[in-house]
XYZ file of C-alpha atoms in Angstrom:
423
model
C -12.927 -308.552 -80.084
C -9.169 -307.711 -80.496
C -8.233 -304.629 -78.017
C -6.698 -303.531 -81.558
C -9.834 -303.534 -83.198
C -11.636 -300.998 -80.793
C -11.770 -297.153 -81.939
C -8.684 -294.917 -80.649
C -10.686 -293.008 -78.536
C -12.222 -295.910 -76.681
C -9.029 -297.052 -75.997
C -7.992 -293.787 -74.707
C -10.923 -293.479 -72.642
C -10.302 -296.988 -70.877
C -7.010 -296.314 -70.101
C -7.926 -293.071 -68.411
C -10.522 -295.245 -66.562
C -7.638 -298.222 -65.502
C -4.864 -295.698 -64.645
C -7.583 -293.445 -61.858
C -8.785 -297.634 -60.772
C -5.226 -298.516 -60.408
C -3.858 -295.368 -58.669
C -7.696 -295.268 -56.255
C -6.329 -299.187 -55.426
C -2.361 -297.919 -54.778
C -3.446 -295.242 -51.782
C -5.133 -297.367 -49.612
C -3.144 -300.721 -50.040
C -0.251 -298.492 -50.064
C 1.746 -299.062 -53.053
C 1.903 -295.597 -54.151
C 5.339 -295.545 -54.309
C 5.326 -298.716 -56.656
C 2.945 -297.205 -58.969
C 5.236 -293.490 -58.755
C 8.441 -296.157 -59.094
C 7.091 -298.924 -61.845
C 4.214 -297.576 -63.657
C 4.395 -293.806 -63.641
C 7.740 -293.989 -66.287
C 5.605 -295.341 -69.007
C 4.003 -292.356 -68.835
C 6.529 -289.748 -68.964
C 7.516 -292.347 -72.354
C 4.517 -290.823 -73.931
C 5.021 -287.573 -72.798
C 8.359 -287.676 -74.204
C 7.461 -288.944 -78.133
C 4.697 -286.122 -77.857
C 7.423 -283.519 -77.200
C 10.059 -285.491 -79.501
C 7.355 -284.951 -82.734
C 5.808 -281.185 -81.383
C 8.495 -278.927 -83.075
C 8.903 -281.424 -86.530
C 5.295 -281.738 -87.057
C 4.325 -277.594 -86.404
C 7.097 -276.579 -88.914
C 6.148 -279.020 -91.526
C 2.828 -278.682 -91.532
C 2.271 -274.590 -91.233
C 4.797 -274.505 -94.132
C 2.951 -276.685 -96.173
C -0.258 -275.284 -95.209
C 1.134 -271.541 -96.010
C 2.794 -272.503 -99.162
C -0.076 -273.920 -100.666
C -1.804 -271.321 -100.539
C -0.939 -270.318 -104.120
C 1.377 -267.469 -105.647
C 1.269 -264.325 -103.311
C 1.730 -261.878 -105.946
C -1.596 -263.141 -107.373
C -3.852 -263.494 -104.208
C -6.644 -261.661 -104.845
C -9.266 -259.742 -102.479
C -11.613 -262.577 -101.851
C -8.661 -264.602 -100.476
C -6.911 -261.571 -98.178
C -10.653 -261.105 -97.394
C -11.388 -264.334 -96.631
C -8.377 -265.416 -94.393
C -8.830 -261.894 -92.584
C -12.244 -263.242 -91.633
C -11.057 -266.776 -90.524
C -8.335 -265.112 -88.405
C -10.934 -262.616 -86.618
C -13.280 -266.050 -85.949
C -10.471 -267.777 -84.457
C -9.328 -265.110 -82.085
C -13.014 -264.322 -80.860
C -13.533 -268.000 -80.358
C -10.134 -268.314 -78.282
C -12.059 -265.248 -76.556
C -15.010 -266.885 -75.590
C -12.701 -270.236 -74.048
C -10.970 -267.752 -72.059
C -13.802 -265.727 -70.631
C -15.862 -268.948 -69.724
C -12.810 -270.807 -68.138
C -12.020 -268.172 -66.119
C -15.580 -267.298 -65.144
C -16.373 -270.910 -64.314
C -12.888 -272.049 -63.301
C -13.426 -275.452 -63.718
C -9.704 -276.419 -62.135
C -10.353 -274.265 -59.322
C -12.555 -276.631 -57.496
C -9.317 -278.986 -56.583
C -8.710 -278.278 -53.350
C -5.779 -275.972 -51.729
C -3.912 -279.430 -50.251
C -4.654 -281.145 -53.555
C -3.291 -278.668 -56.176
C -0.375 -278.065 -53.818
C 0.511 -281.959 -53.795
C 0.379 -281.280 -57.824
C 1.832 -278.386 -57.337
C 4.891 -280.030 -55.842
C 5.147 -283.004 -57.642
C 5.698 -279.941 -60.909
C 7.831 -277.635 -58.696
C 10.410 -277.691 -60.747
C 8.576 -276.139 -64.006
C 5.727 -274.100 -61.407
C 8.993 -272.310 -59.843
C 10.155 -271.241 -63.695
C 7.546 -270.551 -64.637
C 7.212 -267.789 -61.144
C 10.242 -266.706 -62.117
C 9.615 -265.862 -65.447
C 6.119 -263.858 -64.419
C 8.024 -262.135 -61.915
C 10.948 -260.783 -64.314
C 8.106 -259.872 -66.921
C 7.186 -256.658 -64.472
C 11.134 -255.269 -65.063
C 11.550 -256.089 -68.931
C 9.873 -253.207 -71.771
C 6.726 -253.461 -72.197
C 6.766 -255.067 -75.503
C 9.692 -257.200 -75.114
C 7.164 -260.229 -75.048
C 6.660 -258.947 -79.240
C 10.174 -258.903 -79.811
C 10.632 -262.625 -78.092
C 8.602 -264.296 -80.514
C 10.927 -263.712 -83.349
C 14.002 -265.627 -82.971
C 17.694 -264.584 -83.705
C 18.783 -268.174 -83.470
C 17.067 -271.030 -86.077
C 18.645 -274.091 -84.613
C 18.156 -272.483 -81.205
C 14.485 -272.321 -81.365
C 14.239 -275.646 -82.550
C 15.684 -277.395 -79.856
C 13.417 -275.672 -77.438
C 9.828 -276.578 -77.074
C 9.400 -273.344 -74.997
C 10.205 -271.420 -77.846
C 7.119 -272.275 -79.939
C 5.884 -269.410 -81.029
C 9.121 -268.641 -82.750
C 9.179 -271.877 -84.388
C 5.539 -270.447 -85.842
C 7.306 -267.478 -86.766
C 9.956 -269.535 -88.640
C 7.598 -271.656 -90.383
C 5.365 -268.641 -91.438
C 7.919 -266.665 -92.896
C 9.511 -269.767 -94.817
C 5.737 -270.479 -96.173
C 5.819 -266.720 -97.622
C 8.761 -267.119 -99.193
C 8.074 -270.015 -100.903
C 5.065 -268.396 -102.303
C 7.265 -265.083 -103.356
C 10.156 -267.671 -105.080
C 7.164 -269.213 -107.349
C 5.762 -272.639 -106.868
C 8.042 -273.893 -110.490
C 11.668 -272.990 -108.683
C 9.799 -274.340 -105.309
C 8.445 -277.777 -106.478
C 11.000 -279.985 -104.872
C 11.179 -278.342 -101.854
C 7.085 -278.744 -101.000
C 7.636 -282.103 -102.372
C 10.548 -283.065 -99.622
C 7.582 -280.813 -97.125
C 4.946 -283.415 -98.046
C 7.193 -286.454 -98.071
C 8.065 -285.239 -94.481
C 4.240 -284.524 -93.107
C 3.750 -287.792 -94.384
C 5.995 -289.182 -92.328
C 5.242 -287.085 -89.815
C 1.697 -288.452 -89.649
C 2.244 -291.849 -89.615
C 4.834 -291.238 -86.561
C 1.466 -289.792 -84.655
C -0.412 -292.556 -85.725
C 2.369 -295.020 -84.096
C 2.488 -293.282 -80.967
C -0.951 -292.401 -80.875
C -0.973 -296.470 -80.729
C 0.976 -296.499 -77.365
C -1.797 -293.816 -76.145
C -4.005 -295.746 -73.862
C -0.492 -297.098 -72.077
C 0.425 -293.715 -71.401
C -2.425 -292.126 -70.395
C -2.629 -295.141 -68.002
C 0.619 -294.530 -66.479
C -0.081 -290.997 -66.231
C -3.255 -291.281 -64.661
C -1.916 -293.849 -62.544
C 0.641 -291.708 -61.030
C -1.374 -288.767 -60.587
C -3.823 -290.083 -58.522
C -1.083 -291.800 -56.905
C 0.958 -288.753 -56.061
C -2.617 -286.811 -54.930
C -3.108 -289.180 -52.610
C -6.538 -290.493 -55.017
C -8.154 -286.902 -53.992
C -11.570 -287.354 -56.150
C -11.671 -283.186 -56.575
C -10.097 -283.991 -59.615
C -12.329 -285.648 -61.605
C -15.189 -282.948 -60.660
C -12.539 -280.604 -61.688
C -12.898 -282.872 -65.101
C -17.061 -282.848 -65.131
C -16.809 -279.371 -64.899
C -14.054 -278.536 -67.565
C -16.305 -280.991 -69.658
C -18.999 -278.755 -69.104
C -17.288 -275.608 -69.592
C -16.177 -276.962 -73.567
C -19.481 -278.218 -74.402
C -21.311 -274.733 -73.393
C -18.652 -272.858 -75.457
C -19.067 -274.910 -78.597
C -22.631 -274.839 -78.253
C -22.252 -270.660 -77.409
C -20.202 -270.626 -81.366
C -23.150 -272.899 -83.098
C -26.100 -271.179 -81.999
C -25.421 -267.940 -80.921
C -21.964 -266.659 -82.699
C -22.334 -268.047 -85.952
C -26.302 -267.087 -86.182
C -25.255 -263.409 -85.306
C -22.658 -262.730 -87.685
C -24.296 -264.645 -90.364
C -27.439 -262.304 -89.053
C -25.671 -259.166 -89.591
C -23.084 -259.802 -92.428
C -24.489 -261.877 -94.825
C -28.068 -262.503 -96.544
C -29.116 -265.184 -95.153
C -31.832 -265.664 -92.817
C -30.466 -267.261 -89.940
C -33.400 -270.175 -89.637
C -32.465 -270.971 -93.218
C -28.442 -271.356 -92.735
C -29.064 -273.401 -89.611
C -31.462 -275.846 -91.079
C -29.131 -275.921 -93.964
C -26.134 -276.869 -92.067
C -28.024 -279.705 -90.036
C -26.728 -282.547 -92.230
C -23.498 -280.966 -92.449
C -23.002 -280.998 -88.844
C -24.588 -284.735 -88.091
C -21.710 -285.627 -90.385
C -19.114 -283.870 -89.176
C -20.474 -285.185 -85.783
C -19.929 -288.952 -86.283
C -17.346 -288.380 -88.464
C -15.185 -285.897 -86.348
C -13.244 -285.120 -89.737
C -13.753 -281.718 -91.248
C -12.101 -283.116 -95.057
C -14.691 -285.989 -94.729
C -17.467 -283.708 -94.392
C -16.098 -280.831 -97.020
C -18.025 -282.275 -100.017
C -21.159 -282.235 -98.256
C -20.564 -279.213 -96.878
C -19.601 -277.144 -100.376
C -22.872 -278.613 -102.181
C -25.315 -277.511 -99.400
C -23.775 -274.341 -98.887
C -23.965 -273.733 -103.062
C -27.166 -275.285 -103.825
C -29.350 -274.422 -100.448
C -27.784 -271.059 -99.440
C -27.028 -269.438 -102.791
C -23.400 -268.953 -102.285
C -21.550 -268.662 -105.529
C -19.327 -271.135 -106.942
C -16.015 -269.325 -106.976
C -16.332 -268.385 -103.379
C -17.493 -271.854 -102.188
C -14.701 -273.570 -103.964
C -11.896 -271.560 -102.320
C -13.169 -270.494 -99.211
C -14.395 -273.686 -97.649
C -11.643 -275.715 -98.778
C -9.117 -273.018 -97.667
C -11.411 -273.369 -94.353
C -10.897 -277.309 -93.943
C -7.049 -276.415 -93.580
C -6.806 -273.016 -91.573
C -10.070 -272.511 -89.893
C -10.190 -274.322 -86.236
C -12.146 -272.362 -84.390
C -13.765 -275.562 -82.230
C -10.314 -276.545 -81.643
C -8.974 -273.322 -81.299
C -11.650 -272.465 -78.293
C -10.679 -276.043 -76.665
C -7.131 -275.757 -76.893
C -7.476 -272.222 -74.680
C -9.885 -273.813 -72.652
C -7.822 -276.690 -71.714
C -4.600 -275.054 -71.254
C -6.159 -272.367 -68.587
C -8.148 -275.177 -66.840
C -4.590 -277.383 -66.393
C -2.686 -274.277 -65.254
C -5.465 -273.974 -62.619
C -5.906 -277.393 -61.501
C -1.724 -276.962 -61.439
C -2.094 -273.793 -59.372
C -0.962 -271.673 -61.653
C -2.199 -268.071 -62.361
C -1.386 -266.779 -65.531
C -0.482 -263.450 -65.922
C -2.234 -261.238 -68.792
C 0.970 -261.645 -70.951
C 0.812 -265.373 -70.604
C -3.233 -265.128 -71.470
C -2.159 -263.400 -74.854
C 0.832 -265.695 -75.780
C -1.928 -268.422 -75.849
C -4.346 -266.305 -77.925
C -1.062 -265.788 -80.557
C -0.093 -268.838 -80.463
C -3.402 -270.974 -80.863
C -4.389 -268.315 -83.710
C -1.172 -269.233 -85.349
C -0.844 -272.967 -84.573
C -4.217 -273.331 -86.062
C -3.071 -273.440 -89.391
C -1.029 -276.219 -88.792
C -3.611 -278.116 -87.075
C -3.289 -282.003 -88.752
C -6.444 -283.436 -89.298
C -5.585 -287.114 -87.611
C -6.680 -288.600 -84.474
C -3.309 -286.860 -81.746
C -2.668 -283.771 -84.105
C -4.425 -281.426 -81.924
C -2.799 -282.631 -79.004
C 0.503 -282.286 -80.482
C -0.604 -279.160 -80.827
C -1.942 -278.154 -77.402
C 1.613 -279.151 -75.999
C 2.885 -276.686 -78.122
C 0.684 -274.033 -76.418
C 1.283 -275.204 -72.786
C 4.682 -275.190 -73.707
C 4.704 -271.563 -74.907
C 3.265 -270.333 -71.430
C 5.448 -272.647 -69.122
C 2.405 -274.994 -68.056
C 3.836 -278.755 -67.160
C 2.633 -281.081 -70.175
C 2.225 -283.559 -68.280
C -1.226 -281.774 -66.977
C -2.174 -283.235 -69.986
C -3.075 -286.716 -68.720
C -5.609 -284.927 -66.955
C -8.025 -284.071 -70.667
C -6.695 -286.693 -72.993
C -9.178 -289.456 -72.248
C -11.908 -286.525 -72.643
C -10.328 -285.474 -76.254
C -12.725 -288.209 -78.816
C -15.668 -287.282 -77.513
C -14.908 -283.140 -77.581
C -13.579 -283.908 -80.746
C -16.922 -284.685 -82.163
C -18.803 -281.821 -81.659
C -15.120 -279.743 -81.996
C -15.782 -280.394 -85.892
C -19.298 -279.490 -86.016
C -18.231 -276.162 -84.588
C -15.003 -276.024 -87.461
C -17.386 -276.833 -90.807
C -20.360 -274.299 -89.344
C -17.371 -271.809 -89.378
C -16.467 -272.876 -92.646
C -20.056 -272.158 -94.451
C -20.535 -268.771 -92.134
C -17.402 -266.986 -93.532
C -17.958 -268.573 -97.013
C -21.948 -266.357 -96.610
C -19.899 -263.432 -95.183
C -17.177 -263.421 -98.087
C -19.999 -264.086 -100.622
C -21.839 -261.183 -99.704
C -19.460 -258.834 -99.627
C -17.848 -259.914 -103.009
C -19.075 -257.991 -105.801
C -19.269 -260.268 -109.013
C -16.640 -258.097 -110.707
C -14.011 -259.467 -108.692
């Protein structure tokens, strides 16, 4: 078999699995420094196309995603309704990430020598990131609000830092499109989707150089930690920690709000959505598993058409609330493993700017990584913690979706019982 013709993922996986083998070899045989000197570059390669395509891709996609939405001056109450729901999901899902990882604190249980050896091979970005938390204490107390919106266009785009104002940018530009009319607007979103398409296939080529980097990276952080084997508990247990939060929104969020919003009963909507979620399982693609997903929750739950045909599709594209709880999740546990504490400030930024960035979420295999660098970047947290998760992403993926289409069909119930037929 061609190493071309084996799934992304696998290939992701394996090189995760050769870079910790090759950097466990480099300690003892002492060729750490060749592996930090000759190997390690390739890595910070990757790092660097990931950061190269972050801004590009956020801005093109959330104003896409926002000016599709249709003409703002006729949304009507199902759709303000409905994307006030989605919103609340996604911020109570970041919730539950963020209490679990910092009840279990999976990075924590890296050692004080070990996360100061990563600590010092990051010094540079830990000590700005210090800095930063320290001068938070003497600025207003909302300053942090006014920060996110920019006074400079090109100057937030030639910051990664500055993410959430690039969100801000491409939000507002989305609006506007919809307020100038989608007639006077048509070559504009046509130049938008000639650009996301060209967007996404530059993913798909780096995404191609992948298992290289994550080899380097892994390479030469187990090289630099001396091949300390805390980490990769620290990864069991961040593993761990995902799973039990996805599982937490399946079976116990989602039953209770479709318990005590909708009229459904609960045993019905969950044996109803068991196809739905096998698909979006193996699949790992929400659009893949939207037609499925829109008959079953018409036909077997008794939604009505007009809600099911704009809600869940509307879902597909701004509802992530799998990826949403793993993207909080994962930057907490690589600030930790770091040795980073993040103040409350920080802890909100992410919340804001995962809720945003979720609407901009591509649906292709290295989207919502792009987009996780955007959120490390928008607290100060080294990307290259990243090596650390990527080999781990496939796998989470899978049941990341199953957790995004059950999300989908409980706010469609929700919006369908609360819509009178008049409207």
């Amino acid at each position: 078999m061609k190493f071309s013709a084996i799934p992304l993922y696998a290939r992701i996986l394996l090189g995760m699995i050769v870079g910790i083998a090759i950097g466990l070899l480099a300690v003892p045989c002492g060729f750490s420094g060749l592996v930090t000197d000759w190997v390690k570059p390739f890595g910070e390669i990757f790092m660097r196309l990931l950061k190269f395509i972050a801004i590009p891709l956020v801005m093109v996609s959330l104003i896409k995603g926002v000016g599709s939405l249709g003409d703002i001056a006729s949304l009507s109450k199902i759709g303000l309704r409905t994307i006030g729901i989605y919103i609340c999901t996604t911020v109570l899902a970041i919730a539950v990430g963020l209490v679990l990882v910092e009840a279990i604190a999976p990075g924590k249980i890296v050692g004080a020598d070990s996360a100061a050896a990563m600590e010092a091979d990051y010094r540079a970005a830990v000590t700005e990131r210090s800095v930063q938390a320290e001068g938070m204490a003497e600025v207003p107390p909302l300053q942090f609000l006014v920060d996110i919106f920019p006074d400079n266009w090109i100057g937030a785009m030639g910051d990664n830092g500055r993410m959430l104002q690039i969100i801000v940018i491409a939000v507002l530009v989305g609006v506007a499109v919809l307020s100038v009319g989608r007639e006077r607007t048509e070559p504009f979103m046509k130049l938008i989707d000639a650009l996301d398409a060209i967007l996404l296939r530059l993913i798909d080529l780096i995404m191609r150089y992948a298992p290289i980097g994550v080899a380097a990276l892994m390479a030469g952080m187990v090289a630099d930690t001396a091949g300390n084997l805390e980490l990769l508990g620290a990864l069991g247990l961040y593993v761990v920690t995902v799973v039990l939060g996805l599982l937490l929104m399946i079976f116990l969020f989602y039953p209770l709000l479709v318990h005590f919003f909708s009229k459904i009963p609960v045993r019905k909507f969950l044996r109803t959505m068991s196809p739905v979620q096998l698909l979006a399982f193996t699949t790992s693609s929400s659009a893949a598993t939207l037609p499925l997903n829109m008959e079953l929750v018409e036909r077997k739950l008794g939604v009505s058409q007009r809600v099911t045909s704009f809600v869940l599709p509307m879902g597909m594209t701004i509802n992530m609330d799998g990826t949403s709880l793993y993207q909080a999740v994962a930057a907490v546990f690589i600030a930790q493993v770091l040795g980073i504490d993040l103040t409350g400030v920080q802890l909100l930024t992410i919340v804001a700017t995962t809720t945003l960035s979720s609407i901009g979420t591509p649906g292709v295999p290295g989207g919502s990584i792009v987009v996780l660098l955007m959120v490390l970047s928008s607290v100060g947290i080294p990307p290259e913690g990243l090596a650390l998760i990527l080999g781990l992403d496939r796998p989470l993926d899978m049941l990341r979706t199953v957790v995004n289409v059950t999300g989908d069909a409980t706010v469609a119930s929700i919006v369908d019982a609360r819509t009178p037929v008049s409207e």
